[in-house]
One Martini backbone bead per residue (centre of mass of N, CA, C, O) as a GRO file, in nm:
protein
  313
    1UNK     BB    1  -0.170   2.172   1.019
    2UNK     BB    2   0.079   2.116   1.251
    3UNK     BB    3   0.154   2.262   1.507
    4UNK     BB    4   0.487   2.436   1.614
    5UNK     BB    5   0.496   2.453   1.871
    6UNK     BB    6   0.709   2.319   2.161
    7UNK     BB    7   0.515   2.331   2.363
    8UNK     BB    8   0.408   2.059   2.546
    9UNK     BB    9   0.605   1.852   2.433
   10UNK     BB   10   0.782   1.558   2.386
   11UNK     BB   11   0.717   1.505   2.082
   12UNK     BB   12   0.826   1.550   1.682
   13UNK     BB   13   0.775   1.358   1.404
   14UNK     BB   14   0.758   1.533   1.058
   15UNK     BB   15   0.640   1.491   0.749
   16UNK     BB   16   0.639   1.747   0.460
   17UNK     BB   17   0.486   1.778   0.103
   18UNK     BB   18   0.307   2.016   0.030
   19UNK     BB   19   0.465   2.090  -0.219
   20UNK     BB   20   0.550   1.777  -0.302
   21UNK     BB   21   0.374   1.527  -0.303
   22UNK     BB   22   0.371   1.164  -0.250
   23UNK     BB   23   0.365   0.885  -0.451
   24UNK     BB   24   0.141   0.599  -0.276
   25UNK     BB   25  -0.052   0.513  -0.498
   26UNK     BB   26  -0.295   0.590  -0.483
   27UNK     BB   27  -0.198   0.822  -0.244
   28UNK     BB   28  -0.108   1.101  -0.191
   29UNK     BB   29   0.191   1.258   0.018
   30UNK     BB   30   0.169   1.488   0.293
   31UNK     BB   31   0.143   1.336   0.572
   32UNK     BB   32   0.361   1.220   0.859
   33UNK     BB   33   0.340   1.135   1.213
   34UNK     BB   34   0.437   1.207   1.546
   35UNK     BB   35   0.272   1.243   1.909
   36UNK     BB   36   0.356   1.420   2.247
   37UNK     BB   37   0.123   1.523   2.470
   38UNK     BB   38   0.107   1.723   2.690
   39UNK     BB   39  -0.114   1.831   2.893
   40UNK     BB   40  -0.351   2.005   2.751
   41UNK     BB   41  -0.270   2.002   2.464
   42UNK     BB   42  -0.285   2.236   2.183
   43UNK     BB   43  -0.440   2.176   1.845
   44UNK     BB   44  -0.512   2.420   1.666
   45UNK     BB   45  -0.720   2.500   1.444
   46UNK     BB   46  -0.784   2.355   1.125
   47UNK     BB   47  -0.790   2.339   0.805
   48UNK     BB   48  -0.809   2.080   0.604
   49UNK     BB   49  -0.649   1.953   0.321
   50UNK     BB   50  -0.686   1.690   0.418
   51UNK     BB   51  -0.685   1.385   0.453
   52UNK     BB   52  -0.702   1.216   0.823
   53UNK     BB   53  -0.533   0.997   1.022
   54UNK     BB   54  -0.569   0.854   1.374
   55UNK     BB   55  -0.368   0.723   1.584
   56UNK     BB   56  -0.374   0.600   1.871
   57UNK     BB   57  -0.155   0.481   2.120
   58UNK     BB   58  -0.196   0.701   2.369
   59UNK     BB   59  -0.393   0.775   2.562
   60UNK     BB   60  -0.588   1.091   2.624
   61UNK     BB   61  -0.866   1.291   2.430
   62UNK     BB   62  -0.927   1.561   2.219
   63UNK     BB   63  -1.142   1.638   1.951
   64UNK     BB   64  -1.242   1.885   1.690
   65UNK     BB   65  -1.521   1.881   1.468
   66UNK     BB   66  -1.685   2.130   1.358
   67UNK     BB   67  -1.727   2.126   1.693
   68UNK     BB   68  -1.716   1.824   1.736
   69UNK     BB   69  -1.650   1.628   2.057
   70UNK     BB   70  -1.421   1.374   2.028
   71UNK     BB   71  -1.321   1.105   2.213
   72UNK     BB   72  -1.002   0.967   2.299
   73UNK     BB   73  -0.826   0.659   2.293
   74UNK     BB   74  -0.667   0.395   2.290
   75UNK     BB   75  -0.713   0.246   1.960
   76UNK     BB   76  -0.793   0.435   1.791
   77UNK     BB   77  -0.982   0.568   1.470
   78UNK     BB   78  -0.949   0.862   1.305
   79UNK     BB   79  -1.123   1.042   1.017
   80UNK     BB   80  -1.049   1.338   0.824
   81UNK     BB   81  -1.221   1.561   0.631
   82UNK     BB   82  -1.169   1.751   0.402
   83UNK     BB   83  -1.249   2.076   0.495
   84UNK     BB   84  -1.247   2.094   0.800
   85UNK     BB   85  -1.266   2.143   1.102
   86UNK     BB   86  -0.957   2.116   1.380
   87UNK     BB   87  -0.886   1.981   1.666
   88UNK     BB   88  -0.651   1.920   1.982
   89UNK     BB   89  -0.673   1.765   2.259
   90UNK     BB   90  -0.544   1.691   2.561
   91UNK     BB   91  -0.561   1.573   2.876
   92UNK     BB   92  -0.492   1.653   3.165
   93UNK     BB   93  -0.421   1.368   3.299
   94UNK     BB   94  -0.323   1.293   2.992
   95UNK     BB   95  -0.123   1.179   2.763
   96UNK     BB   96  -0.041   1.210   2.438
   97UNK     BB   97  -0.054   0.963   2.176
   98UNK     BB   98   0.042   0.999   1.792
   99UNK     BB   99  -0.078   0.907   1.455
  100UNK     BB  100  -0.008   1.024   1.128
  101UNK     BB  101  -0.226   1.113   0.814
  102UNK     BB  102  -0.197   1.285   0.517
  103UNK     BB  103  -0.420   1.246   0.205
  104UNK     BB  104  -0.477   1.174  -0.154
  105UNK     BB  105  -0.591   1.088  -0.389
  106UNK     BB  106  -0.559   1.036  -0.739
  107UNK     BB  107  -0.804   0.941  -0.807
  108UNK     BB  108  -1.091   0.849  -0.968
  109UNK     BB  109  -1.293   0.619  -0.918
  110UNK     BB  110  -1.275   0.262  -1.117
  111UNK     BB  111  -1.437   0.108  -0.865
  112UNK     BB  112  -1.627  -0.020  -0.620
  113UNK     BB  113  -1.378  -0.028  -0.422
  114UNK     BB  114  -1.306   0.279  -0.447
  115UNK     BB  115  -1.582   0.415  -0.389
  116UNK     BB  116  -1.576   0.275  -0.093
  117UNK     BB  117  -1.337   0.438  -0.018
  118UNK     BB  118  -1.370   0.695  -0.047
  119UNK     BB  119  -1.638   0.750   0.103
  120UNK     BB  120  -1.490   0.726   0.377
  121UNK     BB  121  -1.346   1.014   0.303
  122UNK     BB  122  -1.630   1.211   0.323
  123UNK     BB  123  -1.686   1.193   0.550
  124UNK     BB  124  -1.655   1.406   0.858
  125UNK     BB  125  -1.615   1.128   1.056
  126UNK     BB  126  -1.431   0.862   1.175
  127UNK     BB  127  -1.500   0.629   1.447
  128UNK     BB  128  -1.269   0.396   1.595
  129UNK     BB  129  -1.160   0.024   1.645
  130UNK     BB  130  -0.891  -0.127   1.632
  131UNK     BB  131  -0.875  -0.451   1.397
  132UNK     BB  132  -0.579  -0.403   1.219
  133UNK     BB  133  -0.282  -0.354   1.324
  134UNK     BB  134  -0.240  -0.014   1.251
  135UNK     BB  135   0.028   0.085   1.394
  136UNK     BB  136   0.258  -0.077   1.212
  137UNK     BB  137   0.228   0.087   0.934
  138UNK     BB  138   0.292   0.341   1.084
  139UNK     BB  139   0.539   0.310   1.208
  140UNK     BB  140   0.680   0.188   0.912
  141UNK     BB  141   0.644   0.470   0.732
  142UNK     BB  142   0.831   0.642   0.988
  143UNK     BB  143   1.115   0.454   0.909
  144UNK     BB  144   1.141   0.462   0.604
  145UNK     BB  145   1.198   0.810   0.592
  146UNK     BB  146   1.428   0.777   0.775
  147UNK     BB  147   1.614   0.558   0.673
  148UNK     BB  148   1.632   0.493   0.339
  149UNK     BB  149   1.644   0.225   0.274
  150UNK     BB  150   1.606  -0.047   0.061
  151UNK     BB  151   1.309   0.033  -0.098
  152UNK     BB  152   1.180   0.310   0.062
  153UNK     BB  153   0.935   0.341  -0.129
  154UNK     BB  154   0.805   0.043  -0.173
  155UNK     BB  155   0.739   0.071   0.146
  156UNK     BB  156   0.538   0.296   0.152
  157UNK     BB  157   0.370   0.285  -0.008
  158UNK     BB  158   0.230  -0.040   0.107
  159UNK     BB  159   0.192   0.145   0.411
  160UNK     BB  160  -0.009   0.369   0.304
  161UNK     BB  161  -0.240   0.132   0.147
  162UNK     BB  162  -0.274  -0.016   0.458
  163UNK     BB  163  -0.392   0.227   0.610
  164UNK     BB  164  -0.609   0.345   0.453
  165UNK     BB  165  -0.780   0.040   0.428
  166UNK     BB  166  -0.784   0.005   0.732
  167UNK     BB  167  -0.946   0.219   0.825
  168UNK     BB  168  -1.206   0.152   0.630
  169UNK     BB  169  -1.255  -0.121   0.771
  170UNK     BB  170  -1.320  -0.029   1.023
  171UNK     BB  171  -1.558   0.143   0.954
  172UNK     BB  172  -1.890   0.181   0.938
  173UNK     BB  173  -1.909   0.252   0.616
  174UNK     BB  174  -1.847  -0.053   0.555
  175UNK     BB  175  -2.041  -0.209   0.728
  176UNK     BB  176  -2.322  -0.026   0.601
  177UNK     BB  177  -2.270  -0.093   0.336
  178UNK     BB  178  -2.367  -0.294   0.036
  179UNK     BB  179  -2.146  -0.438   0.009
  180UNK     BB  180  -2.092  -0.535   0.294
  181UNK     BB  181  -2.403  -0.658   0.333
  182UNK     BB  182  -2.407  -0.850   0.048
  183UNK     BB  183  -2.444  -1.176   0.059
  184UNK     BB  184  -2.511  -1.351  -0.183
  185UNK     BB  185  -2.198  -1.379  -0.276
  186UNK     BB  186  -2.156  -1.591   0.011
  187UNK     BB  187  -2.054  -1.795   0.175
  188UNK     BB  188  -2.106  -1.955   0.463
  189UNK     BB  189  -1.813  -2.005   0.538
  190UNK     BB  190  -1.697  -1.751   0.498
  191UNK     BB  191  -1.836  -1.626   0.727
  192UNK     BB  192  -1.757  -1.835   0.957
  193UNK     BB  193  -1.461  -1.751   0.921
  194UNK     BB  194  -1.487  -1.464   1.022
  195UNK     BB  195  -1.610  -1.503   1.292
  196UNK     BB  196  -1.382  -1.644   1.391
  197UNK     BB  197  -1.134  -1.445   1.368
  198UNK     BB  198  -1.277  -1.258   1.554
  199UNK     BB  199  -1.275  -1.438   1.802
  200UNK     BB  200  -0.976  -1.492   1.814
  201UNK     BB  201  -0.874  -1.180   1.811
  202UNK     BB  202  -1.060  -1.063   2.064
  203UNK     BB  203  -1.123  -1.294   2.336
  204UNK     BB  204  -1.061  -1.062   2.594
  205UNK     BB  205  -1.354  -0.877   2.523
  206UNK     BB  206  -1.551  -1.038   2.470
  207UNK     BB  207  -1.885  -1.040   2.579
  208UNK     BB  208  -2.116  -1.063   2.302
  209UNK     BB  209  -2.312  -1.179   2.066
  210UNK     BB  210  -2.404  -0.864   2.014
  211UNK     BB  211  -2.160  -0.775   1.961
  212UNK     BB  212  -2.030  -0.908   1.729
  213UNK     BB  213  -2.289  -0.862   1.537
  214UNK     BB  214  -2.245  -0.533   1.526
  215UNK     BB  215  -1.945  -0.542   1.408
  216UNK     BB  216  -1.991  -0.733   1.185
  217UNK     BB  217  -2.307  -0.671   1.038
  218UNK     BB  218  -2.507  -0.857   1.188
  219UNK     BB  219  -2.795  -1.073   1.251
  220UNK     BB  220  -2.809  -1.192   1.581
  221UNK     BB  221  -2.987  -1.453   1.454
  222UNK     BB  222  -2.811  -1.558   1.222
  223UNK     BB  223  -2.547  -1.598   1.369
  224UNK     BB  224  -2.610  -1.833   1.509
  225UNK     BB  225  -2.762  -2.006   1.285
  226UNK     BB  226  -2.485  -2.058   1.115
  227UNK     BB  227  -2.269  -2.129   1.322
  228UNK     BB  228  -2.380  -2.395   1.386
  229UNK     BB  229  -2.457  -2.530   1.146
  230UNK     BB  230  -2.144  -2.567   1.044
  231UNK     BB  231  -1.980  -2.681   1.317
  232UNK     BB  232  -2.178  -2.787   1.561
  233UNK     BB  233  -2.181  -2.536   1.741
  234UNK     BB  234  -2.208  -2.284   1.935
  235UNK     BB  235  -2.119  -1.945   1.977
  236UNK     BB  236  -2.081  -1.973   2.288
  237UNK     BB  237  -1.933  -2.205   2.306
  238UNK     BB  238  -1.663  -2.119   2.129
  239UNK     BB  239  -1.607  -1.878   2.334
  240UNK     BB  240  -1.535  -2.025   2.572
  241UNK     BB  241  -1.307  -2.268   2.455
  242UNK     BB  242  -1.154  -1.962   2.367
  243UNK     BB  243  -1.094  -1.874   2.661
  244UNK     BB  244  -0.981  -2.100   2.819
  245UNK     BB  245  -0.725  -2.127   2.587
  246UNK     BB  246  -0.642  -1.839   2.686
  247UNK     BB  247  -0.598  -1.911   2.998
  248UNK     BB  248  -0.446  -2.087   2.995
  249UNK     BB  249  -0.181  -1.970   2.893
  250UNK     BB  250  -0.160  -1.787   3.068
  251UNK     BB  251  -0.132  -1.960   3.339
  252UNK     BB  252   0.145  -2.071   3.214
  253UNK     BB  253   0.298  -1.808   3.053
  254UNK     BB  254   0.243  -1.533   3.190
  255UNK     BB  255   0.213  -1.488   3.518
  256UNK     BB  256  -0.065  -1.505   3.638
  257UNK     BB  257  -0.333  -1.473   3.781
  258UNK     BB  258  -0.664  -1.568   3.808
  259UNK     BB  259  -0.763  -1.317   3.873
  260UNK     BB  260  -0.652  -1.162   3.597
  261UNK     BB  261  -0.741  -1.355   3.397
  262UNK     BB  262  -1.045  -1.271   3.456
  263UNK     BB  263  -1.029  -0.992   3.346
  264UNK     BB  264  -0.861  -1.021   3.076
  265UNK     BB  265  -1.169  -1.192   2.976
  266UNK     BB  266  -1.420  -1.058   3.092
  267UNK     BB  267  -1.493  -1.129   3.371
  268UNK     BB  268  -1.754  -1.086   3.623
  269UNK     BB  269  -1.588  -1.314   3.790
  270UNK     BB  270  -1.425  -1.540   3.933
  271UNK     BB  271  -1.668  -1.751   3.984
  272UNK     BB  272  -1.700  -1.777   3.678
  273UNK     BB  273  -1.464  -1.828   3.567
  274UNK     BB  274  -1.423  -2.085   3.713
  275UNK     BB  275  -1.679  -2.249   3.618
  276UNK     BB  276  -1.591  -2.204   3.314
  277UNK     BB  277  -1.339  -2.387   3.336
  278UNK     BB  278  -1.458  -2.669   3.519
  279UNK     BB  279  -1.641  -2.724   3.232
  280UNK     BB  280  -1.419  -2.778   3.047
  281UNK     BB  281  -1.138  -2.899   3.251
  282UNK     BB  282  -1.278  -3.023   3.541
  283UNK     BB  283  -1.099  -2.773   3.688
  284UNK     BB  284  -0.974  -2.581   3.836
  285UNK     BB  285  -0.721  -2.295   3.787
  286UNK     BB  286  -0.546  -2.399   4.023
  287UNK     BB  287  -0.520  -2.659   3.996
  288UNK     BB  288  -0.407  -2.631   3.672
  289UNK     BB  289  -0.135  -2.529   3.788
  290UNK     BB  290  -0.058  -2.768   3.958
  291UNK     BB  291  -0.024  -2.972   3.732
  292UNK     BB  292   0.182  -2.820   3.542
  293UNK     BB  293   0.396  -2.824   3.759
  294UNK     BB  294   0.397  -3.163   3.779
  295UNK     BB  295   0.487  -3.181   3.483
  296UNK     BB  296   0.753  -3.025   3.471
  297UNK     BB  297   0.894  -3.163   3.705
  298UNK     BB  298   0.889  -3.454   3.535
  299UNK     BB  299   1.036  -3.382   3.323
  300UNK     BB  300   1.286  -3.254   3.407
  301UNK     BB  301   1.366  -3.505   3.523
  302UNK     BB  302   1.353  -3.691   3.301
  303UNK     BB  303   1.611  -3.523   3.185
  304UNK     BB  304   1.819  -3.547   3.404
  305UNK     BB  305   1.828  -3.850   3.347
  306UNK     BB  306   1.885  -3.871   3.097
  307UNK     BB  307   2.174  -3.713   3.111
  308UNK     BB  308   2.328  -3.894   3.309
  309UNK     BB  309   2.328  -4.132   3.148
  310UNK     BB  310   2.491  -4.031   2.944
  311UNK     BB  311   2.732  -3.973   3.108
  312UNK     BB  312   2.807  -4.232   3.211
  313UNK     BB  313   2.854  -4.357   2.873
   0.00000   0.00000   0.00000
């Protein structure tokens, strides 16, 4: 259960169901809730009574399971099964804030899809970088409790069981077993379809086709040849060509520098950035601000005539 003591917190909104735990599809509702620790916040030590996911919001800290220190930053995604010993501490110098689920099962695997998801929450814990908008289910999971508008036993349900599905599809635990391995049955375009939302998904953080193979559970090797075969450009190639029309974008309409925008799509100095923009647009991205205000600027003129025109009709 987590610490009561309000110092330390700058807010906790805990919802506990220990004594009749909420029936939310596959699984029993333990608890639900958030919280912000200030610096150096420990939520002492305590024996899991439930499985639960922590998700970071924000800031840095540590957990620390049956003994073992796993560092936590903005967008992880933490497991602990029941029966660990657990605790938090909140960085000295960065403030914590998290959300949180504890549940169980309500019943034993009758599917190898069950059997796959639970087995995710038999580890000691995973950790991992959130990959499906974990945020979301969780945030309105702990506003449909508080709301309680129509229906919102119903919409608790549904954000319950993609929190826990989606937790369990980061871990390395499903990237690893034979099920999420075993390629036999799957096609190839559905692979290579995969890659691509992959790489639509995260462009502005992807290093290199090593990182993708890796996160996606591919042999570095197969993922570049079978990429090909299919699109017949290089998977180079197109995480290039969405980079730059993610920088394109950036740069027409978030208001960033080119400096920034080179930064932000991760690339490792401005003057790659510059080269592999001239490489896709035939342009560096200075002149290409230069044309899109130029197109804009003509626009404008353009409707200006033309309503002065209906004006005078």
């Amino acid at each position: 259960m987590m610490e009561k003591n309000k110092l330390g917190k700058q807010f906790h909104f805990d919802n506990e169901f220990w004594d009749a735990p909420m029936p939310c599809g596959i699984i029993d509702l333990y608890q639900l809730g958030e919280i912000s620790c200030e610096y150096g916040y420990v939520i002492e030590e305590h024996e899991q009574y439930v499985n639960e996911i922590t998700y970071v919001i924000s800031g840095s800290g540590y957990s620390y399971i049956d003994g073992e220190e796993i560092q936590l930053k903005e967008g992880d995604v933490l497991t602990c099964a029941m029966g660990r010993r657990h605790s938090i501490r909140a960085s000295d110098t960065d403030i914590l804030r998290f959300a949180y689920i504890g549940f169980r099962f309500r019943s034993a695997p009758d599917s190898p899809d069950m059997e796959l998801l639970q087995n995710c929450y038999r580890q000691s814990y995973t950790l991992a970088r959130d990959q499906n908008d974990l945020m979301f289910p969780l945030i309105r999971a702990i506003n449909e409790l508080y709301a309680k508008t129509d229906f919102w036993p119903v919409m608790l349900r549904g954000y319950c069981e993609q929190i826990v599905i989606q937790a369990a599809r980061d871990s390395r635990v499903v990237h690893n077993s034979p099920m999420a391995t075993d390629r036999t049955n799957r096609s190839v375009s559905a692979e290579v379809y995969k890659i691509i939302q992959y790489v639509d998904k995260n462009i502005e953080t992807i290093g290199g086709l090593r990182e993708i193979a890796h996160a996606m559970g591919y042999n570095y090797t197969y993922l570049s040849h079978v990429f090909s075969r299919v699109t017949g450009v290089t998977l180079q190639k197109y995480i290039s060509q969405k980079k730059i029309e993610r920088a394109r974008q950036l740069l027409r309409y978030g208001d960033f520098t080119v400096t920034k925008v080179a930064e932000m799509l991760n690339y490792e100095s401005l003057q790659s950035f510059s080269k592999a923009f001239r490489r896709v647009m035939g342009v560096t991205p200075t002149v290409y601000i230069q044309m899109e205000k130029e197109e804009d600027r003509t626009i404008e003129e353009k409707k200006y005539e033309e309503e002065s025109e209906a004006h005078r009709e």
